Amino acid sequence: MSEPHAKTLSGEIRTSMYRVVIRATIDQVWSELIRTDRPLPFFFNGQYDTPGLAEGAAFAMRTPDGRHTLVMGKVIEFEPPHRYAHTFRFTTSDDPVSIVRYVLKAIEGGVEFTLINEHAASDPVSKSEKQMAQGAKFICENLKALVETGKATTGGRMMLFMFSLMAPITPKSALTENWPLERAPDLAVIKTVEEA
């Protein structure tokens, strides 16, 4: 694998990192991570709406019924099956755009999966950043469970059931009609640098 030229936030950044070892091949983990044909339990049952995951592509994470859009972003790195990074913004918040990275590394006995959230240190810690920190553990644990067993963790399934009960009170601002793919935040809205 060639070393990528990572696009990262300019200036000082605040990161949070979550790592888990998944007993599977790197291709199995990658395939599940980028699946676009169904809701993804480890992404809170969000389903990708995208013309195709590739560098520069916009995406939305929509509810299984397509009625609401919870996250928008643009792919800024895509190196199968090792690296994937994108901009990230919750549709229900005006918080600053951040970057999310997924790094997969084949190791003895499986795959080391790392999820990294990056936020500009000059921005105050936002509600979105706190939610992302909590969600990262859920993502890692449930991706691991799904790849290894075919289903999310028991706690994950309970949380997804609770989310489905709360769907009727999702803010109107998250209605999909308000979030065409053209609204995905790209690198123009945040200052970035390329690292060699």
PDB file of C-alpha atoms in Angstrom:
ATOM      1  CA  MET A   1       0.000   0.000   0.000  1.00  0.00           C
ATOM      2  CA  SER A   2       1.377   3.377  -0.909  1.00  0.00           C
ATOM      3  CA  GLU A   3       1.437   6.078   1.724  1.00  0.00           C
ATOM      4  CA  PRO A   4      -1.506   8.404   1.141  1.00  0.00           C
ATOM      5  CA  HIS A   5      -1.254  12.165   1.092  1.00  0.00           C
ATOM      6  CA  ALA A   6      -3.737  12.771   3.882  1.00  0.00           C
ATOM      7  CA  LYS A   7      -5.949  15.815   3.785  1.00  0.00           C
ATOM      8  CA  THR A   8      -6.309  17.068   7.308  1.00  0.00           C
ATOM      9  CA  LEU A   9      -7.565  20.134   9.112  1.00  0.00           C
ATOM     10  CA  SER A  10      -5.130  23.029   9.113  1.00  0.00           C
ATOM     11  CA  GLY A  11      -3.663  24.295  12.358  1.00  0.00           C
ATOM     12  CA  GLU A  12      -3.933  22.457  15.642  1.00  0.00           C
ATOM     13  CA  ILE A  13      -6.451  19.621  15.727  1.00  0.00           C
ATOM     14  CA  ARG A  14      -8.232  17.757  18.464  1.00  0.00           C
ATOM     15  CA  THR A  15      -8.614  14.063  17.768  1.00  0.00           C
ATOM     16  CA  SER A  16     -10.347  11.151  19.379  1.00  0.00           C
ATOM     17  CA  MET A  17      -9.352   7.649  18.366  1.00  0.00           C
ATOM     18  CA  TYR A  18     -11.143   4.335  18.817  1.00  0.00           C
ATOM     19  CA  ARG A  19      -9.628   1.000  17.902  1.00  0.00           C
ATOM     20  CA  VAL A  20     -10.917  -2.551  17.798  1.00  0.00           C
ATOM     21  CA  VAL A  21      -9.603  -5.848  16.400  1.00  0.00           C
ATOM     22  CA  ILE A  22     -12.088  -7.653  14.171  1.00  0.00           C
ATOM     23  CA  ARG A  23     -11.641 -11.372  13.493  1.00  0.00           C
ATOM     24  CA  ALA A  24     -12.110 -11.276   9.721  1.00  0.00           C
ATOM     25  CA  THR A  25     -10.219 -10.477   6.554  1.00  0.00           C
ATOM     26  CA  ILE A  26      -9.537  -6.876   5.626  1.00  0.00           C
ATOM     27  CA  ASP A  27     -11.773  -7.258   2.552  1.00  0.00           C
ATOM     28  CA  GLN A  28     -14.703  -8.452   4.693  1.00  0.00           C
ATOM     29  CA  VAL A  29     -14.413  -5.454   7.035  1.00  0.00           C
ATOM     30  CA  TRP A  30     -13.951  -2.991   4.163  1.00  0.00           C
ATOM     31  CA  SER A  31     -16.917  -4.412   2.276  1.00  0.00           C
ATOM     32  CA  GLU A  32     -19.202  -3.977   5.280  1.00  0.00           C
ATOM     33  CA  LEU A  33     -17.887  -0.470   6.040  1.00  0.00           C
ATOM     34  CA  ILE A  34     -18.723   0.873   2.571  1.00  0.00           C
ATOM     35  CA  ARG A  35     -21.921  -1.119   1.881  1.00  0.00           C
ATOM     36  CA  THR A  36     -24.514   1.114   0.198  1.00  0.00           C
ATOM     37  CA  ASP A  37     -27.320  -1.371  -0.497  1.00  0.00           C
ATOM     38  CA  ARG A  38     -28.940  -1.501   2.953  1.00  0.00           C
ATOM     39  CA  PRO A  39     -29.081   0.245   6.343  1.00  0.00           C
ATOM     40  CA  LEU A  40     -25.936  -0.246   8.410  1.00  0.00           C
ATOM     41  CA  PRO A  41     -26.592  -1.152  12.047  1.00  0.00           C
ATOM     42  CA  PHE A  42     -23.166   0.116  13.148  1.00  0.00           C
ATOM     43  CA  PHE A  43     -23.965   3.525  11.583  1.00  0.00           C
ATOM     44  CA  PHE A  44     -27.152   3.785  13.651  1.00  0.00           C
ATOM     45  CA  ASN A  45     -29.139   2.138  10.828  1.00  0.00           C
ATOM     46  CA  GLY A  46     -28.186   4.900   8.423  1.00  0.00           C
ATOM     47  CA  GLN A  47     -28.041   4.041   4.750  1.00  0.00           C
ATOM     48  CA  TYR A  48     -25.669   5.696   2.312  1.00  0.00           C
ATOM     49  CA  ASP A  49     -27.193   7.796  -0.433  1.00  0.00           C
ATOM     50  CA  THR A  50     -24.333   8.469  -2.830  1.00  0.00           C
ATOM     51  CA  PRO A  51     -23.547   8.248  -6.525  1.00  0.00           C
ATOM     52  CA  GLY A  52     -20.689   5.970  -5.422  1.00  0.00           C
ATOM     53  CA  LEU A  53     -18.070   6.147  -2.690  1.00  0.00           C
ATOM     54  CA  ALA A  54     -14.907   7.586  -4.219  1.00  0.00           C
ATOM     55  CA  GLU A  55     -12.722  10.604  -3.525  1.00  0.00           C
ATOM     56  CA  GLY A  56     -14.792  13.756  -4.044  1.00  0.00           C
ATOM     57  CA  ALA A  57     -18.169  11.989  -3.850  1.00  0.00           C
ATOM     58  CA  ALA A  58     -20.941  13.452  -1.735  1.00  0.00           C
ATOM     59  CA  PHE A  59     -22.984  11.218   0.532  1.00  0.00           C
ATOM     60  CA  ALA A  60     -25.875  11.405   2.937  1.00  0.00           C
ATOM     61  CA  MET A  61     -26.721   8.970   5.705  1.00  0.00           C
ATOM     62  CA  ARG A  62     -30.487   8.609   5.524  1.00  0.00           C
ATOM     63  CA  THR A  63     -32.957   6.740   7.712  1.00  0.00           C
ATOM     64  CA  PRO A  64     -34.053   3.306   6.422  1.00  0.00           C
ATOM     65  CA  ASP A  65     -37.314   4.785   5.083  1.00  0.00           C
ATOM     66  CA  GLY A  66     -35.390   7.627   3.408  1.00  0.00           C
ATOM     67  CA  ARG A  67     -37.544  10.242   5.150  1.00  0.00           C
ATOM     68  CA  HIS A  68     -34.775  11.860   7.215  1.00  0.00           C
ATOM     69  CA  THR A  69     -31.120  12.683   6.640  1.00  0.00           C
ATOM     70  CA  LEU A  70     -28.943  12.699   9.730  1.00  0.00           C
ATOM     71  CA  VAL A  71     -25.402  13.172   8.368  1.00  0.00           C
ATOM     72  CA  MET A  72     -23.895  14.754   5.250  1.00  0.00           C
ATOM     73  CA  GLY A  73     -20.327  14.571   4.017  1.00  0.00           C
ATOM     74  CA  LYS A  74     -17.879  14.326   1.131  1.00  0.00           C
ATOM     75  CA  VAL A  75     -15.233  11.668   0.664  1.00  0.00           C
ATOM     76  CA  ILE A  76     -11.730  13.142   0.924  1.00  0.00           C
ATOM     77  CA  GLU A  77      -9.691   9.900   0.926  1.00  0.00           C
ATOM     78  CA  PHE A  78     -10.600   6.516  -0.490  1.00  0.00           C
ATOM     79  CA  GLU A  79      -7.893   3.853  -0.694  1.00  0.00           C
ATOM     80  CA  PRO A  80      -9.531   0.396  -0.646  1.00  0.00           C
ATOM     81  CA  PRO A  81      -9.245  -1.573   1.563  1.00  0.00           C
ATOM     82  CA  HIS A  82      -7.086   0.492   3.921  1.00  0.00           C
ATOM     83  CA  ARG A  83      -8.244   4.108   4.257  1.00  0.00           C
ATOM     84  CA  TYR A  84     -11.445   6.078   3.976  1.00  0.00           C
ATOM     85  CA  ALA A  85     -11.991   9.642   5.238  1.00  0.00           C
ATOM     86  CA  HIS A  86     -14.796  12.134   4.814  1.00  0.00           C
ATOM     87  CA  THR A  87     -16.104  15.464   5.996  1.00  0.00           C
ATOM     88  CA  PHE A  88     -18.879  15.178   8.560  1.00  0.00           C
ATOM     89  CA  ARG A  89     -21.786  17.334   9.651  1.00  0.00           C
ATOM     90  CA  PHE A  90     -24.990  16.461  11.489  1.00  0.00           C
ATOM     91  CA  THR A  91     -27.969  17.938   9.631  1.00  0.00           C
ATOM     92  CA  THR A  92     -29.593  18.985  12.896  1.00  0.00           C
ATOM     93  CA  SER A  93     -26.673  21.177  13.955  1.00  0.00           C
ATOM     94  CA  ASP A  94     -24.773  24.239  12.790  1.00  0.00           C
ATOM     95  CA  ASP A  95     -21.609  22.984  14.511  1.00  0.00           C
ATOM     96  CA  PRO A  96     -18.325  23.158  12.573  1.00  0.00           C
ATOM     97  CA  VAL A  97     -17.604  20.492   9.987  1.00  0.00           C
ATOM     98  CA  SER A  98     -15.172  17.813  11.116  1.00  0.00           C
ATOM     99  CA  ILE A  99     -13.293  14.934   9.500  1.00  0.00           C
ATOM    100  CA  VAL A 100     -13.836  11.236  10.191  1.00  0.00           C
ATOM    101  CA  ARG A 101     -11.191   8.661   9.231  1.00  0.00           C
ATOM    102  CA  TYR A 102     -11.359   4.893   9.069  1.00  0.00           C
ATOM    103  CA  VAL A 103      -8.049   3.031   8.921  1.00  0.00           C
ATOM    104  CA  LEU A 104      -7.907  -0.735   8.401  1.00  0.00           C
ATOM    105  CA  LYS A 105      -4.740  -2.756   8.936  1.00  0.00           C
ATOM    106  CA  ALA A 106      -4.416  -6.507   8.461  1.00  0.00           C
ATOM    107  CA  ILE A 107      -2.801  -8.080  11.523  1.00  0.00           C
ATOM    108  CA  GLU A 108      -2.345 -11.620  12.738  1.00  0.00           C
ATOM    109  CA  GLY A 109      -5.774 -12.910  13.683  1.00  0.00           C
ATOM    110  CA  GLY A 110      -7.806 -10.238  11.940  1.00  0.00           C
ATOM    111  CA  VAL A 111      -8.032  -6.545  11.186  1.00  0.00           C
ATOM    112  CA  GLU A 112      -7.165  -3.580  13.352  1.00  0.00           C
ATOM    113  CA  PHE A 113      -9.950  -1.071  12.689  1.00  0.00           C
ATOM    114  CA  THR A 114      -9.325   2.511  13.813  1.00  0.00           C
ATOM    115  CA  LEU A 115     -11.880   5.308  13.774  1.00  0.00           C
ATOM    116  CA  ILE A 116     -10.475   8.831  14.171  1.00  0.00           C
ATOM    117  CA  ASN A 117     -12.525  12.002  14.643  1.00  0.00           C
ATOM    118  CA  GLU A 118     -10.724  15.286  13.898  1.00  0.00           C
ATOM    119  CA  HIS A 119     -11.876  18.730  14.991  1.00  0.00           C
ATOM    120  CA  ALA A 120     -10.157  22.093  14.623  1.00  0.00           C
ATOM    121  CA  ALA A 121      -8.654  22.952  18.016  1.00  0.00           C
ATOM    122  CA  SER A 122      -9.580  26.595  17.422  1.00  0.00           C
ATOM    123  CA  ASP A 123     -13.273  25.599  17.515  1.00  0.00           C
ATOM    124  CA  PRO A 124     -14.854  25.136  20.945  1.00  0.00           C
ATOM    125  CA  VAL A 125     -15.875  21.581  21.838  1.00  0.00           C
ATOM    126  CA  SER A 126     -19.311  21.280  20.262  1.00  0.00           C
ATOM    127  CA  LYS A 127     -22.369  19.162  20.935  1.00  0.00           C
ATOM    128  CA  SER A 128     -21.605  17.336  17.661  1.00  0.00           C
ATOM    129  CA  GLU A 129     -18.075  16.527  18.812  1.00  0.00           C
ATOM    130  CA  LYS A 130     -19.414  15.068  22.060  1.00  0.00           C
ATOM    131  CA  GLN A 131     -22.010  13.001  20.164  1.00  0.00           C
ATOM    132  CA  MET A 132     -19.344  11.749  17.771  1.00  0.00           C
ATOM    133  CA  ALA A 133     -17.159  10.627  20.687  1.00  0.00           C
ATOM    134  CA  GLN A 134     -20.046   8.634  22.146  1.00  0.00           C
ATOM    135  CA  GLY A 135     -21.035   7.248  18.749  1.00  0.00           C
ATOM    136  CA  ALA A 136     -17.535   6.076  17.837  1.00  0.00           C
ATOM    137  CA  LYS A 137     -17.568   3.355  20.493  1.00  0.00           C
ATOM    138  CA  PHE A 138     -20.979   2.185  19.233  1.00  0.00           C
ATOM    139  CA  ILE A 139     -19.693   2.114  15.641  1.00  0.00           C
ATOM    140  CA  CYS A 140     -16.564   0.106  16.499  1.00  0.00           C
ATOM    141  CA  GLU A 141     -18.338  -2.422  18.724  1.00  0.00           C
ATOM    142  CA  ASN A 142     -21.227  -2.980  16.339  1.00  0.00           C
ATOM    143  CA  LEU A 143     -19.102  -3.175  13.178  1.00  0.00           C
ATOM    144  CA  LYS A 144     -17.017  -5.837  14.939  1.00  0.00           C
ATOM    145  CA  ALA A 145     -20.122  -7.767  16.031  1.00  0.00           C
ATOM    146  CA  LEU A 146     -21.774  -7.510  12.622  1.00  0.00           C
ATOM    147  CA  VAL A 147     -18.713  -8.745  10.708  1.00  0.00           C
ATOM    148  CA  GLU A 148     -17.941 -11.526  13.202  1.00  0.00           C
ATOM    149  CA  THR A 149     -21.486 -12.747  13.977  1.00  0.00           C
ATOM    150  CA  GLY A 150     -23.800 -11.302  11.344  1.00  0.00           C
ATOM    151  CA  LYS A 151     -25.674  -9.068  13.786  1.00  0.00           C
ATOM    152  CA  ALA A 152     -25.140  -6.025  15.982  1.00  0.00           C
ATOM    153  CA  THR A 153     -24.516  -6.370  19.708  1.00  0.00           C
ATOM    154  CA  THR A 154     -27.526  -6.911  21.980  1.00  0.00           C
ATOM    155  CA  GLY A 155     -27.110  -3.383  23.345  1.00  0.00           C
ATOM    156  CA  GLY A 156     -26.776  -2.064  19.806  1.00  0.00           C
ATOM    157  CA  ARG A 157     -29.984  -3.781  18.701  1.00  0.00           C
ATOM    158  CA  MET A 158     -31.815  -2.367  21.728  1.00  0.00           C
ATOM    159  CA  MET A 159     -30.545   1.141  20.947  1.00  0.00           C
ATOM    160  CA  LEU A 160     -31.601   0.831  17.294  1.00  0.00           C
ATOM    161  CA  PHE A 161     -35.069  -0.273  18.415  1.00  0.00           C
ATOM    162  CA  MET A 162     -35.308   2.791  20.675  1.00  0.00           C
ATOM    163  CA  PHE A 163     -34.223   5.031  17.773  1.00  0.00           C
ATOM    164  CA  SER A 164     -36.987   3.554  15.608  1.00  0.00           C
ATOM    165  CA  LEU A 165     -39.540   4.438  18.317  1.00  0.00           C
ATOM    166  CA  MET A 166     -38.208   8.008  18.419  1.00  0.00           C
ATOM    167  CA  ALA A 167     -38.340   8.490  14.619  1.00  0.00           C
ATOM    168  CA  PRO A 168     -41.641  10.436  14.747  1.00  0.00           C
ATOM    169  CA  ILE A 169     -39.984  13.165  16.832  1.00  0.00           C
ATOM    170  CA  THR A 170     -37.003  13.643  14.501  1.00  0.00           C
ATOM    171  CA  PRO A 171     -36.644  17.395  13.855  1.00  0.00           C
ATOM    172  CA  LYS A 172     -38.271  18.643  10.653  1.00  0.00           C
ATOM    173  CA  SER A 173     -34.933  20.241   9.772  1.00  0.00           C
ATOM    174  CA  ALA A 174     -33.649  16.706   9.050  1.00  0.00           C
ATOM    175  CA  LEU A 175     -36.270  15.944   6.390  1.00  0.00           C
ATOM    176  CA  THR A 176     -34.475  14.538   3.352  1.00  0.00           C
ATOM    177  CA  GLU A 177     -36.103  17.088   1.052  1.00  0.00           C
ATOM    178  CA  ASN A 178     -33.959  19.708   2.842  1.00  0.00           C
ATOM    179  CA  TRP A 179     -30.714  17.799   2.225  1.00  0.00           C
ATOM    180  CA  PRO A 180     -29.934  17.103  -1.433  1.00  0.00           C
ATOM    181  CA  LEU A 181     -26.443  15.731  -2.019  1.00  0.00           C
ATOM    182  CA  GLU A 182     -25.339  19.153  -3.290  1.00  0.00           C
ATOM    183  CA  ARG A 183     -25.453  20.361   0.339  1.00  0.00           C
ATOM    184  CA  ALA A 184     -22.721  17.932   1.459  1.00  0.00           C
ATOM    185  CA  PRO A 185     -19.921  19.878   3.177  1.00  0.00           C
ATOM    186  CA  ASP A 186     -16.700  19.706   1.242  1.00  0.00           C
ATOM    187  CA  LEU A 187     -13.201  20.889   1.956  1.00  0.00           C
ATOM    188  CA  ALA A 188     -14.076  24.427   0.863  1.00  0.00           C
ATOM    189  CA  VAL A 189     -15.998  24.958   4.103  1.00  0.00           C
ATOM    190  CA  ILE A 190     -13.089  23.952   6.313  1.00  0.00           C
ATOM    191  CA  LYS A 191      -9.421  24.810   6.143  1.00  0.00           C
ATOM    192  CA  THR A 192      -7.259  21.807   5.350  1.00  0.00           C
ATOM    193  CA  VAL A 193      -3.692  21.011   4.452  1.00  0.00           C
ATOM    194  CA  GLU A 194      -2.220  18.035   2.628  1.00  0.00           C
ATOM    195  CA  GLU A 195       0.410  16.030   4.431  1.00  0.00           C
ATOM    196  CA  ALA A 196       3.113  14.250   2.482  1.00  0.00           C
TER     197      ALA A 196
END
